């Protein structure tokens, strides 16, 4: 059996218990419908229209369940296909769907390269999969081929710098343990980890914790037999070879080098002269903490991020309650976001607090402006910093029909 398939049959990842569906819904990026709408449909998608989605390499079902639950919540006539080569992972994902009464998902056990046979799709989620393929370019091409005109993809691949130390250790474990059964590899790897010299780069990298969470996490992080990270430039290249382009990295602000440079007009000029992908590359090189790249992609000229230029646009907050954020901004003139060990200060005028407090995922910008007694021009000036500060860290999106 292919070693990657053997791994996911032995250790479906991430480890999930279908009984937990009664207690919580796991949400993340990519693939929340509000986020899909924001990044790929300019915040204007009509969710009463059919939506065909593929969850490619769906694993134990995190992205699948979130997408299916959220689409069901808004009554979207969705057709969702799950595709994964691991039967053990599919069994977990299917049990989770059953626990939630999600009957409409088509489950397929098979190779991601067969994706076009099941399409076309308006949206494809592919999270943590392409970097494990024997021929990742063939995977990018298969997904592009499965995409309907006007559709988009949300994907996550590993990134090298935040995973510093992982690859030498994967190589070392391969050399030492390659021929052992997976359970023995995990046991012996734990033993090695307990005595790693403090000079080892993995020991020094405080950004990684999967190996402590579960055996499946340890296997996925350190014992994987096929795992290659992508720099920004490598990812953009792979997308381009498949006929796709980057719509946005997530979180967008993390790909802006200004966040990692001293405030200096000379440096700012040099950054300004760079192409968008060069800027993102520079940000990745300076930040050093990116473990993954999450990206929304589409064919050139298709897809597109929502802008606050329309009064009908409906803003939604993510991971933060409007009232609490508004209070914080009123008191402190901004707030701080932490991303993989790095704090970013976001300055916002205190006067924006009432506008933030009015965000409820239902009111449009026009309604928020009217309630604040601002004409559209004055509102635009006041809303600008809120839009930039929050969308930059993926805390604000626009969608007229999807809900958080
Ligand atoms: C790290 S898991 C990620 C699962 C899920 N996407 C998530 O984010 O939770 C990778 C998944 O990709 C699947 N996979 C890897 N290579 C594949 C291939 N060539 N065809 C189909 N599935 C594949 C594995 O079986 C595994 O379930």
CSV table of C-alpha atoms and ligand atoms in Angstrom, one decimal:
chain,number,residue,atom,x,y,z
A,1,UNK,CA,0.0,0.0,0.0
A,2,UNK,CA,1.2,3.6,-0.7
A,3,UNK,CA,2.8,4.8,2.6
A,4,UNK,CA,0.7,7.9,2.7
A,5,UNK,CA,-2.5,5.9,2.4
A,6,UNK,CA,-1.3,3.5,5.0
A,7,UNK,CA,-0.7,6.4,7.4
A,8,UNK,CA,-4.2,7.8,7.0
A,9,UNK,CA,-5.8,4.4,7.3
A,10,UNK,CA,-3.9,3.9,10.6
A,11,UNK,CA,-4.0,7.4,11.8
A,12,UNK,CA,-6.9,9.4,10.4
A,13,UNK,CA,-6.0,13.0,10.9
A,14,UNK,CA,-7.0,15.2,12.6
A,15,UNK,CA,-8.2,12.7,15.2
A,16,UNK,CA,-11.9,13.4,15.7
A,17,UNK,CA,-14.7,11.7,17.8
A,18,UNK,CA,-18.2,11.9,16.0
A,19,UNK,CA,-19.8,12.2,19.5
A,20,UNK,CA,-18.2,15.6,19.9
A,21,UNK,CA,-20.6,16.9,17.1
A,22,UNK,CA,-23.2,17.3,19.9
A,23,UNK,CA,-20.9,19.7,21.8
A,24,UNK,CA,-19.2,22.0,19.3
A,25,UNK,CA,-18.7,22.9,15.7
A,26,UNK,CA,-15.1,23.3,14.5
A,27,UNK,CA,-14.8,26.4,12.3
A,28,UNK,CA,-11.7,27.7,10.5
A,29,UNK,CA,-10.2,28.9,7.2
A,30,UNK,CA,-10.6,28.3,4.4
A,31,UNK,CA,-14.2,27.4,3.5
A,32,UNK,CA,-16.6,29.2,5.7
A,33,UNK,CA,-19.4,30.4,3.3
A,34,UNK,CA,-19.0,34.0,4.6
A,35,UNK,CA,-15.3,33.8,3.8
A,36,UNK,CA,-15.9,32.1,0.4
A,37,UNK,CA,-18.3,34.8,-0.5
A,38,UNK,CA,-15.9,37.6,0.6
A,39,UNK,CA,-12.8,36.3,-1.2
A,40,UNK,CA,-14.3,34.7,-4.3
A,41,UNK,CA,-17.7,36.3,-5.0
A,42,UNK,CA,-17.0,39.9,-3.9
A,43,UNK,CA,-19.5,39.5,-1.1
A,44,UNK,CA,-22.4,39.3,-3.5
A,45,UNK,CA,-23.2,35.7,-4.0
A,46,UNK,CA,-26.9,34.7,-4.2
A,47,UNK,CA,-27.0,31.8,-1.8
A,48,UNK,CA,-30.5,30.8,-2.9
A,49,UNK,CA,-28.8,29.5,-6.0
A,50,UNK,CA,-27.3,26.0,-6.2
A,51,UNK,CA,-23.8,25.6,-4.9
A,52,UNK,CA,-21.6,22.6,-5.9
A,53,UNK,CA,-18.7,22.1,-3.6
A,54,UNK,CA,-15.9,19.5,-3.5
A,55,UNK,CA,-13.9,18.8,-0.3
A,56,UNK,CA,-10.8,17.2,-1.7
A,57,UNK,CA,-8.8,15.1,0.7
A,58,UNK,CA,-11.6,15.8,3.2
A,59,UNK,CA,-10.0,13.6,5.9
A,60,UNK,CA,-12.0,13.3,9.1
A,61,UNK,CA,-14.3,16.0,8.0
A,62,UNK,CA,-13.5,19.4,9.6
A,63,UNK,CA,-13.9,21.5,6.5
A,64,UNK,CA,-16.7,19.3,5.2
A,65,UNK,CA,-18.8,19.5,8.3
A,66,UNK,CA,-18.4,23.3,8.7
A,67,UNK,CA,-19.3,23.9,5.1
A,68,UNK,CA,-22.3,21.5,5.1
A,69,UNK,CA,-23.7,22.9,8.4
A,70,UNK,CA,-23.3,26.5,7.4
A,71,UNK,CA,-24.9,26.0,4.0
A,72,UNK,CA,-27.8,24.1,5.5
A,73,UNK,CA,-28.2,26.9,8.0
A,74,UNK,CA,-28.9,29.4,5.2
A,75,UNK,CA,-31.0,27.0,3.2
A,76,UNK,CA,-28.6,27.0,0.3
A,77,UNK,CA,-29.4,24.2,-2.2
A,78,UNK,CA,-25.9,22.7,-2.0
A,79,UNK,CA,-24.4,19.6,-3.4
A,80,UNK,CA,-21.3,18.6,-1.5
A,81,UNK,CA,-18.8,15.9,-2.6
A,82,UNK,CA,-16.2,14.5,-0.2
A,83,UNK,CA,-13.2,12.8,-1.8
A,84,UNK,CA,-10.4,11.1,0.1
A,85,UNK,CA,-8.3,8.0,-0.4
A,86,UNK,CA,-8.5,6.9,3.2
A,87,UNK,CA,-11.5,4.7,4.1
A,88,UNK,CA,-10.8,5.1,7.8
A,89,UNK,CA,-10.9,8.9,7.5
A,90,UNK,CA,-14.1,8.7,5.5
A,91,UNK,CA,-15.7,6.5,8.2
A,92,UNK,CA,-15.1,9.3,10.7
A,93,UNK,CA,-16.3,12.1,8.4
A,94,UNK,CA,-19.4,10.1,7.5
A,95,UNK,CA,-20.2,9.4,11.2
A,96,UNK,CA,-19.8,13.1,11.9
A,97,UNK,CA,-22.2,14.0,9.1
A,98,UNK,CA,-24.7,11.4,10.3
A,99,UNK,CA,-24.5,12.7,13.9
A,100,UNK,CA,-25.5,16.1,12.5
A,101,UNK,CA,-28.2,14.7,10.2
A,102,UNK,CA,-26.4,16.0,7.1
A,103,UNK,CA,-27.8,13.7,4.6
A,104,UNK,CA,-26.9,15.3,1.3
A,105,UNK,CA,-23.2,14.7,1.1
A,106,UNK,CA,-21.8,12.4,-1.6
A,107,UNK,CA,-18.9,10.4,-0.1
A,108,UNK,CA,-16.3,9.1,-2.5
A,109,UNK,CA,-13.2,7.0,-1.6
A,110,UNK,CA,-10.6,7.7,-4.3
A,111,UNK,CA,-7.6,9.7,-5.5
A,112,UNK,CA,-7.7,13.5,-5.6
A,113,UNK,CA,-6.5,13.2,-9.2
A,114,UNK,CA,-10.0,11.8,-10.2
A,115,UNK,CA,-11.7,15.1,-9.0
A,116,UNK,CA,-12.7,16.2,-12.5
A,117,UNK,CA,-14.8,13.1,-12.9
A,118,UNK,CA,-17.2,14.3,-10.1
A,119,UNK,CA,-17.4,18.0,-11.1
A,120,UNK,CA,-17.6,20.7,-12.1
A,121,UNK,CA,-17.6,22.5,-8.8
A,122,UNK,CA,-18.3,26.1,-7.9
A,123,UNK,CA,-15.9,25.8,-4.9
A,124,UNK,CA,-13.2,23.4,-3.9
A,125,UNK,CA,-11.7,23.0,-0.4
A,126,UNK,CA,-8.3,21.3,-0.3
A,127,UNK,CA,-6.7,21.7,3.1
A,128,UNK,CA,-3.5,20.1,4.0
A,129,UNK,CA,-3.4,17.6,1.1
A,130,UNK,CA,-1.5,18.8,-2.0
A,131,UNK,CA,1.8,18.8,-0.2
A,132,UNK,CA,1.5,15.1,0.4
A,133,UNK,CA,0.9,14.1,-3.2
A,134,UNK,CA,3.6,12.2,-5.2
A,135,UNK,CA,3.0,14.7,-8.0
A,136,UNK,CA,1.5,17.8,-6.4
A,137,UNK,CA,1.4,19.7,-9.8
A,138,UNK,CA,-0.9,17.0,-11.1
A,139,UNK,CA,-3.1,17.6,-8.0
A,140,UNK,CA,-3.2,21.4,-8.6
A,141,UNK,CA,-4.1,20.6,-12.3
A,142,UNK,CA,-6.9,18.2,-11.3
A,143,UNK,CA,-8.5,20.7,-9.0
A,144,UNK,CA,-8.3,23.4,-11.6
A,145,UNK,CA,-9.9,21.1,-14.2
A,146,UNK,CA,-12.7,20.3,-11.7
A,147,UNK,CA,-13.6,23.9,-11.3
A,148,UNK,CA,-16.7,25.4,-12.9
A,149,UNK,CA,-16.3,28.7,-14.7
A,150,UNK,CA,-16.3,31.5,-12.2
A,151,UNK,CA,-15.6,29.1,-9.3
A,152,UNK,CA,-12.8,29.3,-6.8
A,153,UNK,CA,-10.6,27.2,-4.6
A,154,UNK,CA,-9.6,27.6,-0.9
A,155,UNK,CA,-6.5,25.7,0.0
A,156,UNK,CA,-3.9,25.2,2.7
A,157,UNK,CA,-0.4,24.0,2.1
A,158,UNK,CA,2.5,23.8,4.5
A,159,UNK,CA,5.0,26.6,4.6
A,160,UNK,CA,8.7,26.1,5.4
A,161,UNK,CA,9.9,28.8,7.8
A,162,UNK,CA,7.4,28.3,10.6
A,163,UNK,CA,8.1,24.5,10.3
A,164,UNK,CA,11.8,25.0,10.9
A,165,UNK,CA,13.2,21.8,12.4
A,166,UNK,CA,10.4,19.6,11.1
A,167,UNK,CA,12.1,18.4,7.9
A,168,UNK,CA,15.5,17.4,9.3
A,169,UNK,CA,13.6,15.4,12.0
A,170,UNK,CA,11.3,13.8,9.4
A,171,UNK,CA,14.4,12.7,7.5
A,172,UNK,CA,16.1,11.5,10.7
A,173,UNK,CA,13.0,9.5,11.7
A,174,UNK,CA,12.8,8.1,8.2
A,175,UNK,CA,16.3,6.9,8.4
A,176,UNK,CA,15.8,5.4,11.9
A,177,UNK,CA,12.3,4.0,11.8
A,178,UNK,CA,11.1,3.8,8.1
A,179,UNK,CA,10.6,0.0,8.1
A,180,UNK,CA,8.7,-0.2,11.5
A,181,UNK,CA,4.9,-0.5,11.7
A,182,UNK,CA,3.3,2.9,12.3
A,183,UNK,CA,2.5,2.2,16.0
A,184,UNK,CA,6.2,1.4,16.7
A,185,UNK,CA,7.3,4.5,14.8
A,186,UNK,CA,5.2,6.6,17.1
A,187,UNK,CA,6.4,4.9,20.3
A,188,UNK,CA,10.1,5.2,19.3
A,189,UNK,CA,9.7,8.8,17.9
A,190,UNK,CA,8.3,9.9,21.3
A,191,UNK,CA,11.3,8.3,23.0
A,192,UNK,CA,13.7,10.2,20.7
A,193,UNK,CA,11.8,13.5,21.2
A,194,UNK,CA,12.0,13.1,25.0
A,195,UNK,CA,15.8,13.3,24.7
A,196,UNK,CA,16.4,15.6,21.7
A,197,UNK,CA,19.4,18.0,22.2
A,198,UNK,CA,18.3,21.5,23.0
A,199,UNK,CA,20.3,22.7,19.9
A,200,UNK,CA,17.9,20.8,17.6
A,201,UNK,CA,15.9,23.3,15.6
A,202,UNK,CA,12.6,21.4,16.3
A,203,UNK,CA,13.3,21.7,20.1
A,204,UNK,CA,13.8,25.4,19.6
A,205,UNK,CA,10.7,26.0,17.5
A,206,UNK,CA,7.9,26.9,19.9
A,207,UNK,CA,5.3,27.3,17.1
A,208,UNK,CA,4.5,23.5,16.7
A,209,UNK,CA,2.4,21.4,19.1
A,210,UNK,CA,0.6,18.7,17.0
A,211,UNK,CA,3.0,16.1,18.2
A,212,UNK,CA,1.8,16.6,21.8
A,213,UNK,CA,-1.9,16.5,20.9
A,214,UNK,CA,-2.2,12.9,19.7
A,215,UNK,CA,-0.4,10.0,18.0
A,216,UNK,CA,-2.1,11.0,14.7
A,217,UNK,CA,-0.7,14.5,15.2
A,218,UNK,CA,2.8,13.2,15.9
A,219,UNK,CA,2.7,11.0,12.9
A,220,UNK,CA,1.4,13.7,10.6
A,221,UNK,CA,4.0,16.2,11.7
A,222,UNK,CA,7.2,14.2,12.1
A,223,UNK,CA,6.7,10.7,10.6
A,224,UNK,CA,5.1,11.6,7.3
A,225,UNK,CA,6.7,9.8,4.4
A,226,UNK,CA,5.7,12.5,1.8
A,227,UNK,CA,5.5,16.1,2.9
A,228,UNK,CA,6.9,19.2,1.1
A,229,UNK,CA,6.4,22.8,2.2
A,230,UNK,CA,5.7,25.6,-0.2
A,231,UNK,CA,7.1,29.1,-0.1
A,232,UNK,CA,4.9,31.9,-1.4
A,233,UNK,CA,6.7,31.9,-4.7
A,234,UNK,CA,6.5,28.1,-5.0
A,235,UNK,CA,2.8,28.1,-4.3
A,236,UNK,CA,2.1,30.9,-6.7
A,237,UNK,CA,4.1,29.0,-9.3
A,238,UNK,CA,2.2,25.8,-8.8
A,239,UNK,CA,-1.1,27.7,-9.1
A,240,UNK,CA,0.1,29.4,-12.2
A,241,UNK,CA,1.1,26.1,-13.9
A,242,UNK,CA,-2.4,24.9,-13.2
A,243,UNK,CA,-3.9,28.0,-14.8
A,244,UNK,CA,-4.9,29.6,-11.5
A,245,UNK,CA,-3.9,32.8,-9.7
A,246,UNK,CA,-3.9,34.0,-6.1
A,247,UNK,CA,-6.9,36.0,-5.1
A,248,UNK,CA,-5.8,36.5,-1.5
A,249,UNK,CA,-3.6,35.0,1.1
A,250,UNK,CA,-5.2,34.6,4.6
A,251,UNK,CA,-4.7,36.5,6.7
A,252,UNK,CA,-3.9,39.2,4.1
A,253,UNK,CA,-2.0,41.5,6.4
A,254,UNK,CA,0.5,38.8,7.4
A,255,UNK,CA,1.7,39.0,3.7
A,256,UNK,CA,2.4,42.7,4.0
A,257,UNK,CA,6.1,43.3,4.7
A,258,UNK,CA,5.4,46.6,6.4
A,259,UNK,CA,4.3,44.7,9.4
A,260,UNK,CA,7.8,43.3,9.9
A,261,UNK,CA,9.9,46.4,9.0
A,262,UNK,CA,10.7,49.5,11.0
A,263,UNK,CA,8.8,52.6,10.1
A,264,UNK,CA,11.2,54.2,7.6
A,265,UNK,CA,10.2,56.1,4.4
A,266,UNK,CA,13.2,54.7,2.5
A,267,UNK,CA,12.3,51.1,3.3
A,268,UNK,CA,8.6,51.9,2.6
A,269,UNK,CA,9.5,53.2,-0.9
A,270,UNK,CA,11.4,50.0,-1.7
A,271,UNK,CA,8.5,47.8,-0.6
A,272,UNK,CA,6.1,49.9,-2.6
A,273,UNK,CA,8.1,49.2,-5.7
A,274,UNK,CA,7.6,45.4,-5.4
A,275,UNK,CA,5.0,43.3,-7.2
A,276,UNK,CA,2.3,41.9,-4.9
A,277,UNK,CA,3.8,38.4,-4.9
A,278,UNK,CA,7.3,39.8,-4.2
A,279,UNK,CA,5.8,41.7,-1.2
A,280,UNK,CA,4.2,38.5,0.0
A,281,UNK,CA,7.5,36.6,-0.4
A,282,UNK,CA,9.4,39.4,1.5
A,283,UNK,CA,6.8,39.2,4.3
A,284,UNK,CA,7.2,35.4,4.6
A,285,UNK,CA,11.0,35.8,4.7
A,286,UNK,CA,10.9,38.5,7.3
A,287,UNK,CA,8.2,37.0,9.5
A,288,UNK,CA,9.7,33.6,9.9
A,289,UNK,CA,6.6,32.2,11.6
A,290,UNK,CA,4.3,31.1,8.7
A,291,UNK,CA,3.6,27.3,9.2
A,292,UNK,CA,1.0,27.2,6.5
A,293,UNK,CA,-0.3,29.2,3.6
A,294,UNK,CA,-4.0,29.5,3.3
A,295,UNK,CA,-5.0,30.9,-0.1
A,296,UNK,CA,-8.1,31.6,-2.1
A,297,UNK,CA,-7.4,31.0,-5.8
A,298,UNK,CA,-9.3,31.3,-9.1
A,299,UNK,CA,-8.7,31.6,-12.8
A,300,UNK,CA,-7.1,34.9,-13.7
A,301,UNK,CA,-9.8,37.6,-13.9
A,302,UNK,CA,-12.3,35.5,-11.9
A,303,UNK,CA,-13.0,35.6,-8.2
A,304,UNK,CA,-12.4,38.8,-6.3
A,305,UNK,CA,-12.3,40.2,-2.8
A,306,UNK,CA,-15.3,42.2,-1.5
A,307,UNK,CA,-14.8,46.0,-1.1
A,308,UNK,CA,-16.7,48.4,1.1
A,309,UNK,CA,-17.7,50.6,-1.8
A,310,UNK,CA,-21.3,49.3,-2.0
A,311,UNK,CA,-23.9,50.4,0.6
A,312,UNK,CA,-25.6,47.0,0.3
A,313,UNK,CA,-22.5,45.1,1.4
A,314,UNK,CA,-23.1,43.3,4.7
A,315,UNK,CA,-20.2,43.1,7.1
A,316,UNK,CA,-19.6,40.1,9.4
A,317,UNK,CA,-17.2,39.8,12.2
A,318,UNK,CA,-15.2,36.6,12.8
A,319,UNK,CA,-14.0,35.3,16.1
A,320,UNK,CA,-14.9,38.4,18.0
A,321,UNK,CA,-18.1,39.9,19.4
A,322,UNK,CA,-19.1,43.3,18.1
A,323,UNK,CA,-20.0,44.8,21.5
A,324,UNK,CA,-16.8,43.6,23.1
A,325,UNK,CA,-14.6,44.8,20.3
A,326,UNK,CA,-16.3,48.2,20.2
A,327,UNK,CA,-15.8,48.6,23.9
A,328,UNK,CA,-12.2,47.8,23.6
A,329,UNK,CA,-11.6,50.2,20.7
A,330,UNK,CA,-13.5,53.0,22.5
A,331,UNK,CA,-11.2,52.5,25.6
A,332,UNK,CA,-7.9,51.8,23.9
A,333,UNK,CA,-8.0,53.2,20.3
A,334,UNK,CA,-7.3,49.9,18.8
A,335,UNK,CA,-6.5,46.3,19.7
A,336,UNK,CA,-3.8,43.6,19.4
A,337,UNK,CA,-4.0,40.4,17.3
A,338,UNK,CA,-1.6,37.6,17.9
A,339,UNK,CA,-0.6,35.4,14.9
A,340,UNK,CA,1.8,32.5,15.5
A,341,UNK,CA,3.7,34.1,18.4
A,342,UNK,CA,3.7,37.6,17.0
A,343,UNK,CA,1.6,40.5,18.2
A,344,UNK,CA,0.3,43.1,15.8
A,345,UNK,CA,-1.2,46.3,17.0
A,346,UNK,CA,-4.2,47.6,15.1
A,347,UNK,CA,-4.9,51.3,15.7
A,348,UNK,CA,-8.5,52.4,15.2
A,349,UNK,CA,-9.9,55.8,15.9
A,350,UNK,CA,-12.1,55.6,19.1
A,351,UNK,CA,-14.9,57.2,17.1
A,352,UNK,CA,-15.2,54.0,15.1
A,353,UNK,CA,-16.5,52.1,18.1
A,354,UNK,CA,-20.3,52.7,17.4
A,355,UNK,CA,-19.8,51.6,13.8
A,356,UNK,CA,-18.1,48.3,15.0
A,357,UNK,CA,-20.9,47.8,17.6
A,358,UNK,CA,-23.5,47.9,14.8
A,359,UNK,CA,-22.0,45.0,12.9
A,360,UNK,CA,-24.4,42.1,13.3
A,361,UNK,CA,-24.1,40.2,10.0
A,362,UNK,CA,-27.5,41.5,8.9
A,363,UNK,CA,-27.2,45.3,8.7
A,364,UNK,CA,-25.7,46.6,5.5
A,365,UNK,CA,-23.1,49.3,5.4
A,366,UNK,CA,-25.8,51.8,4.2
A,367,UNK,CA,-27.9,50.9,7.3
A,368,UNK,CA,-24.9,51.3,9.6
A,369,UNK,CA,-24.1,54.7,8.1
A,370,UNK,CA,-27.7,55.9,8.4
A,371,UNK,CA,-27.9,54.7,12.1
A,372,UNK,CA,-24.7,56.6,12.8
A,373,UNK,CA,-26.1,59.7,11.1
A,374,UNK,CA,-23.3,59.8,8.5
A,375,UNK,CA,-23.7,60.5,4.9
A,376,UNK,CA,-22.0,57.9,2.5
A,377,UNK,CA,-18.9,60.0,2.0
A,378,UNK,CA,-18.3,60.7,5.7
A,379,UNK,CA,-19.1,57.0,6.5
A,380,UNK,CA,-16.5,55.9,3.9
A,381,UNK,CA,-13.8,57.9,5.6
A,382,UNK,CA,-14.8,56.6,9.0
A,383,UNK,CA,-15.2,53.0,7.9
A,384,UNK,CA,-11.8,52.8,6.0
A,385,UNK,CA,-9.6,52.1,9.0
A,386,UNK,CA,-12.1,49.5,10.3
A,387,UNK,CA,-12.2,47.7,6.9
A,388,UNK,CA,-8.4,47.7,6.5
A,389,UNK,CA,-7.6,46.8,10.1
A,390,UNK,CA,-10.1,44.0,10.4
A,391,UNK,CA,-10.1,42.5,6.9
A,392,UNK,CA,-6.3,42.5,7.1
A,393,UNK,CA,-6.4,40.0,9.9
A,394,UNK,CA,-9.4,38.1,8.5
A,395,UNK,CA,-11.7,39.3,11.2
A,396,UNK,CA,-14.2,41.0,8.9
A,397,UNK,CA,-15.8,39.8,5.7
A,398,UNK,CA,-18.8,40.8,3.5
A,399,UNK,CA,-21.6,38.6,2.5
A,400,UNK,CA,-25.2,39.4,1.8
A,401,UNK,CA,-26.6,36.0,2.3
A,402,UNK,CA,-24.2,33.8,4.3
A,403,UNK,CA,-24.1,33.8,8.1
A,404,UNK,CA,-21.5,33.2,10.7
B,1,LIG,C1,-3.7,16.1,6.7
B,1,LIG,S1,-5.2,15.3,6.2
B,1,LIG,C2,-6.2,16.7,6.0
B,1,LIG,C3,-7.7,16.4,6.1
B,1,LIG,C4,-8.6,17.6,6.0
B,1,LIG,N1,-8.5,18.2,4.7
B,1,LIG,C5,-8.5,18.6,7.1
B,1,LIG,O1,-8.0,19.7,6.8
B,1,LIG,O2,-8.8,18.3,8.2
B,1,LIG,C6,-4.8,14.9,4.6
B,1,LIG,C7,-5.9,14.0,3.9
B,1,LIG,O3,-5.6,13.9,2.5
B,1,LIG,C8,-5.8,12.6,2.1
B,1,LIG,N2,-5.1,12.4,0.9
B,1,LIG,C9,-3.7,12.5,0.7
B,1,LIG,N3,-3.4,12.2,-0.5
B,1,LIG,C10,-4.5,12.0,-1.2
B,1,LIG,C11,-4.8,11.6,-2.6
B,1,LIG,N4,-3.8,11.5,-3.5
B,1,LIG,N5,-6.1,11.5,-2.9
B,1,LIG,C12,-7.1,11.6,-2.0
B,1,LIG,N6,-6.9,11.9,-0.7
B,1,LIG,C13,-5.6,12.1,-0.3
B,1,LIG,C14,-5.5,11.8,3.2
B,1,LIG,O4,-6.1,10.5,3.2
B,1,LIG,C15,-5.9,12.6,4.4
B,1,LIG,O5,-7.2,12.3,4.9
